[in-house]
Short mmCIF file of C-alpha atoms in Angstrom, two decimals:
data_model
loop_
_atom_site.label_atom_id
_atom_site.label_comp_id
_atom_site.label_asym_id
_atom_site.label_seq_id
_atom_site.Cartn_x
_atom_site.Cartn_y
_atom_site.Cartn_z
CA MET A 1 -40.21 28.72 11.26
CA ARG A 2 -40.33 25.02 12.71
CA ARG A 3 -40.43 23.82 9.00
CA THR A 4 -37.42 25.88 7.89
CA HIS A 5 -35.32 24.39 10.91
CA LEU A 6 -36.27 20.84 9.98
CA ILE A 7 -35.29 21.16 6.39
CA ALA A 8 -31.95 22.78 7.74
CA ILE A 9 -31.32 19.70 9.99
CA ALA A 10 -32.14 17.41 7.23
CA VAL A 11 -29.56 19.13 4.67
CA ALA A 12 -27.01 19.14 7.61
CA ILE A 13 -27.57 15.46 8.09
CA VAL A 14 -27.30 14.56 4.15
CA VAL A 15 -24.27 16.73 3.72
CA PHE A 16 -22.65 15.13 6.96
CA LEU A 17 -23.46 11.56 5.72
CA LEU A 18 -21.91 12.49 1.98
CA ILE A 19 -18.69 13.79 3.48
CA SER A 20 -18.32 10.75 5.80
CA ALA A 21 -18.92 8.40 2.95
CA LEU A 22 -16.15 10.22 0.86
CA LEU A 23 -13.72 10.23 4.03
CA ALA A 24 -14.32 6.24 4.31
CA ARG A 25 -13.35 5.86 0.75
CA VAL A 26 -10.17 7.91 1.08
CA PHE A 27 -9.06 5.96 4.42
CA SER A 28 -10.17 2.69 2.68
CA ALA A 29 -7.39 3.47 0.25
CA ASN A 30 -4.73 3.49 2.99
CA SER A 31 -5.91 0.08 4.23
CA ALA A 32 -5.86 -1.38 0.85
CA GLU A 33 -2.45 -0.05 0.52
CA GLN A 34 -1.30 -1.64 3.55
CA SER A 35 -3.12 -4.82 2.79
CA ALA A 36 -1.23 -4.92 -0.79
CA ILE A 37 2.29 -4.45 0.69
CA THR A 38 1.69 -6.90 3.52
CA THR A 39 0.61 -9.32 0.79
CA LEU A 40 3.92 -8.53 -1.15
CA VAL A 41 6.25 -8.97 1.70
CA THR A 42 4.53 -12.22 2.82
CA ASP A 43 5.03 -13.66 -0.64
CA GLU A 44 8.66 -12.76 -0.54
CA ALA A 45 9.13 -14.15 2.81
CA HIS A 46 7.16 -17.58 1.74
CA GLY A 47 9.41 -17.72 -1.44
CA ASP A 48 6.59 -17.57 -3.75
CA THR A 49 8.34 -15.69 -6.88
CA GLY A 50 5.01 -16.23 -9.08
CA ALA A 51 2.85 -14.39 -6.38
CA VAL A 52 5.53 -11.67 -6.06
CA ILE A 53 5.40 -11.03 -9.76
CA GLY A 54 1.63 -10.92 -9.71
CA ASP A 55 1.61 -8.49 -6.70
CA ILE A 56 3.44 -5.72 -8.69
CA THR A 57 1.48 -4.25 -11.67
CA GLY A 58 3.07 -4.93 -15.01
CA CYS A 59 5.94 -7.18 -13.59
CA ARG A 60 5.06 -10.22 -15.68
CA SER A 61 5.90 -8.20 -18.94
CA THR A 62 8.90 -6.51 -17.41
CA PRO A 63 12.33 -8.71 -17.38
CA ALA A 64 13.95 -6.35 -14.81
CA CYS A 65 11.01 -6.60 -12.58
CA ARG A 66 10.87 -10.46 -12.89
CA GLN A 67 14.55 -10.53 -12.13
CA ARG A 68 14.39 -8.17 -9.26
CA ALA A 69 11.40 -10.42 -7.70
CA SER A 70 13.38 -13.42 -8.05
CA GLU A 71 16.31 -12.10 -6.45
CA ASN A 72 14.34 -10.59 -3.53
CA VAL A 73 12.55 -13.94 -2.88
CA ARG A 74 15.87 -15.67 -2.91
CA ALA A 75 17.49 -13.20 -0.54
CA LEU A 76 14.49 -12.78 1.76
CA ALA A 77 12.78 -16.19 1.81
CA HIS A 78 12.52 -17.66 5.51
CA PRO A 79 10.54 -19.87 7.32
CA GLY A 80 8.10 -18.61 9.81
CA PRO A 81 5.28 -16.23 10.33
CA VAL A 82 5.75 -12.71 8.75
CA SER A 83 5.26 -9.82 11.27
CA ILE A 84 4.80 -6.18 9.91
CA ILE A 85 6.82 -3.91 12.08
CA GLN A 86 5.99 -0.66 10.50
CA ILE A 87 4.60 0.64 7.22
CA GLN A 88 5.23 4.22 6.28
CA PRO A 89 2.31 4.78 3.63
CA SER A 90 3.12 6.56 0.17
CA THR A 91 0.73 9.34 1.43
CA SER A 92 -1.17 9.97 4.59
CA PHE A 93 -4.32 11.53 3.18
CA SER A 94 -5.25 12.19 -0.62
CA ILE A 95 -8.68 12.41 -2.40
CA ALA A 96 -7.21 11.83 -5.67
CA GLY A 97 -4.76 9.64 -7.21
CA THR A 98 -1.15 9.97 -6.33
CA ARG A 99 2.13 8.36 -6.78
CA GLY A 100 4.70 7.85 -4.03
CA PHE A 101 6.95 5.56 -1.95
CA ALA A 102 5.92 3.47 1.06
CA ARG A 103 8.64 2.14 3.41
CA VAL A 104 7.87 -1.21 5.18
CA ALA A 105 9.85 -2.81 7.90
CA TRP A 106 9.07 -6.63 8.56
CA SER A 107 10.48 -9.69 9.94
CA VAL A 108 9.91 -13.31 9.50
CA GLY A 109 10.45 -16.22 12.00
CA GLY A 110 12.63 -14.06 14.38
CA SER A 111 14.68 -12.61 11.64
CA LEU A 112 16.43 -9.24 11.99
CA PRO A 113 14.21 -6.47 10.58
CA ILE A 114 14.00 -6.40 6.75
CA VAL A 115 13.06 -2.94 5.41
CA GLN A 116 12.18 -2.39 1.89
CA CYS A 117 10.53 0.54 -0.32
CA VAL A 118 7.69 -0.01 -2.62
CA ARG A 119 6.46 2.39 -5.49
CA VAL A 120 2.76 2.69 -4.98
CA TRP A 121 0.19 4.35 -7.30
CA ARG A 122 -3.12 5.45 -6.05
CA THR A 123 -5.60 6.00 -8.91
CA GLY A 124 -9.10 7.32 -8.97
CA ASN A 125 -10.62 9.95 -6.63
CA ALA A 126 -13.07 9.87 -3.55
CA ILE A 127 -16.04 9.89 -5.69
CA SER A 128 -15.23 7.08 -8.27
CA GLY A 129 -13.18 5.27 -5.83
CA LEU A 130 -9.53 5.01 -5.22
CA HIS A 131 -7.42 1.85 -6.32
CA VAL A 132 -4.11 0.94 -5.11
CA GLU A 133 -1.21 -0.34 -7.46
CA LEU A 134 2.08 -1.61 -6.35
CA HIS A 135 4.76 -0.69 -9.43
CA GLN A 136 8.24 -1.58 -7.94
CA VAL A 137 9.68 -3.10 -4.81
CA SER A 138 13.38 -2.16 -3.70
CA ARG A 139 16.05 -4.84 -2.53
CA ARG A 140 16.62 -4.74 1.17
CA ILE A 141 17.74 -1.34 2.52
CA GLY A 142 19.26 -0.32 5.66
CA SER A 143 17.19 -0.13 8.83
CA GLU A 144 17.93 3.67 9.13
CA SER A 145 17.74 4.35 5.29
CA ALA A 146 15.21 6.41 3.50
CA CYS A 147 13.75 5.39 0.13
CA PRO A 148 15.91 5.94 -2.54
CA ALA A 149 14.68 8.02 -5.54
CA HIS A 150 15.46 5.14 -8.07
CA PHE A 151 15.69 1.38 -7.33
#
């Protein structure tokens, strides 16, 4: 009887640890998305068009993306430290790949808030690992605006 209880406890601990590890992978994807978006808007604010193009998956090979990156950098570059006001992630929780829009509000050097939308792809799953790719960034949108379906 005692041996059965010990085996049951050991199995429960192993299951708990496995579930915890999978959840940690899922939550790390949220952190990776926020980090990628923060890097993108920081590169825009610092006027680094090449870095912005590199931040967006496939942008180097797409003339429209390169043009948008250049336009955004010209419009949004400003001296000073970047401050992220709010990031609404593309999804709050997903154990598999998803595609969606993240909305980011940020300011730089005392500027008024800048709001943009970012098309985000999360690929993979909780077992093999989730990866975050940024595929498109909008122009500046209104502070109260939702992300447009197309940008």
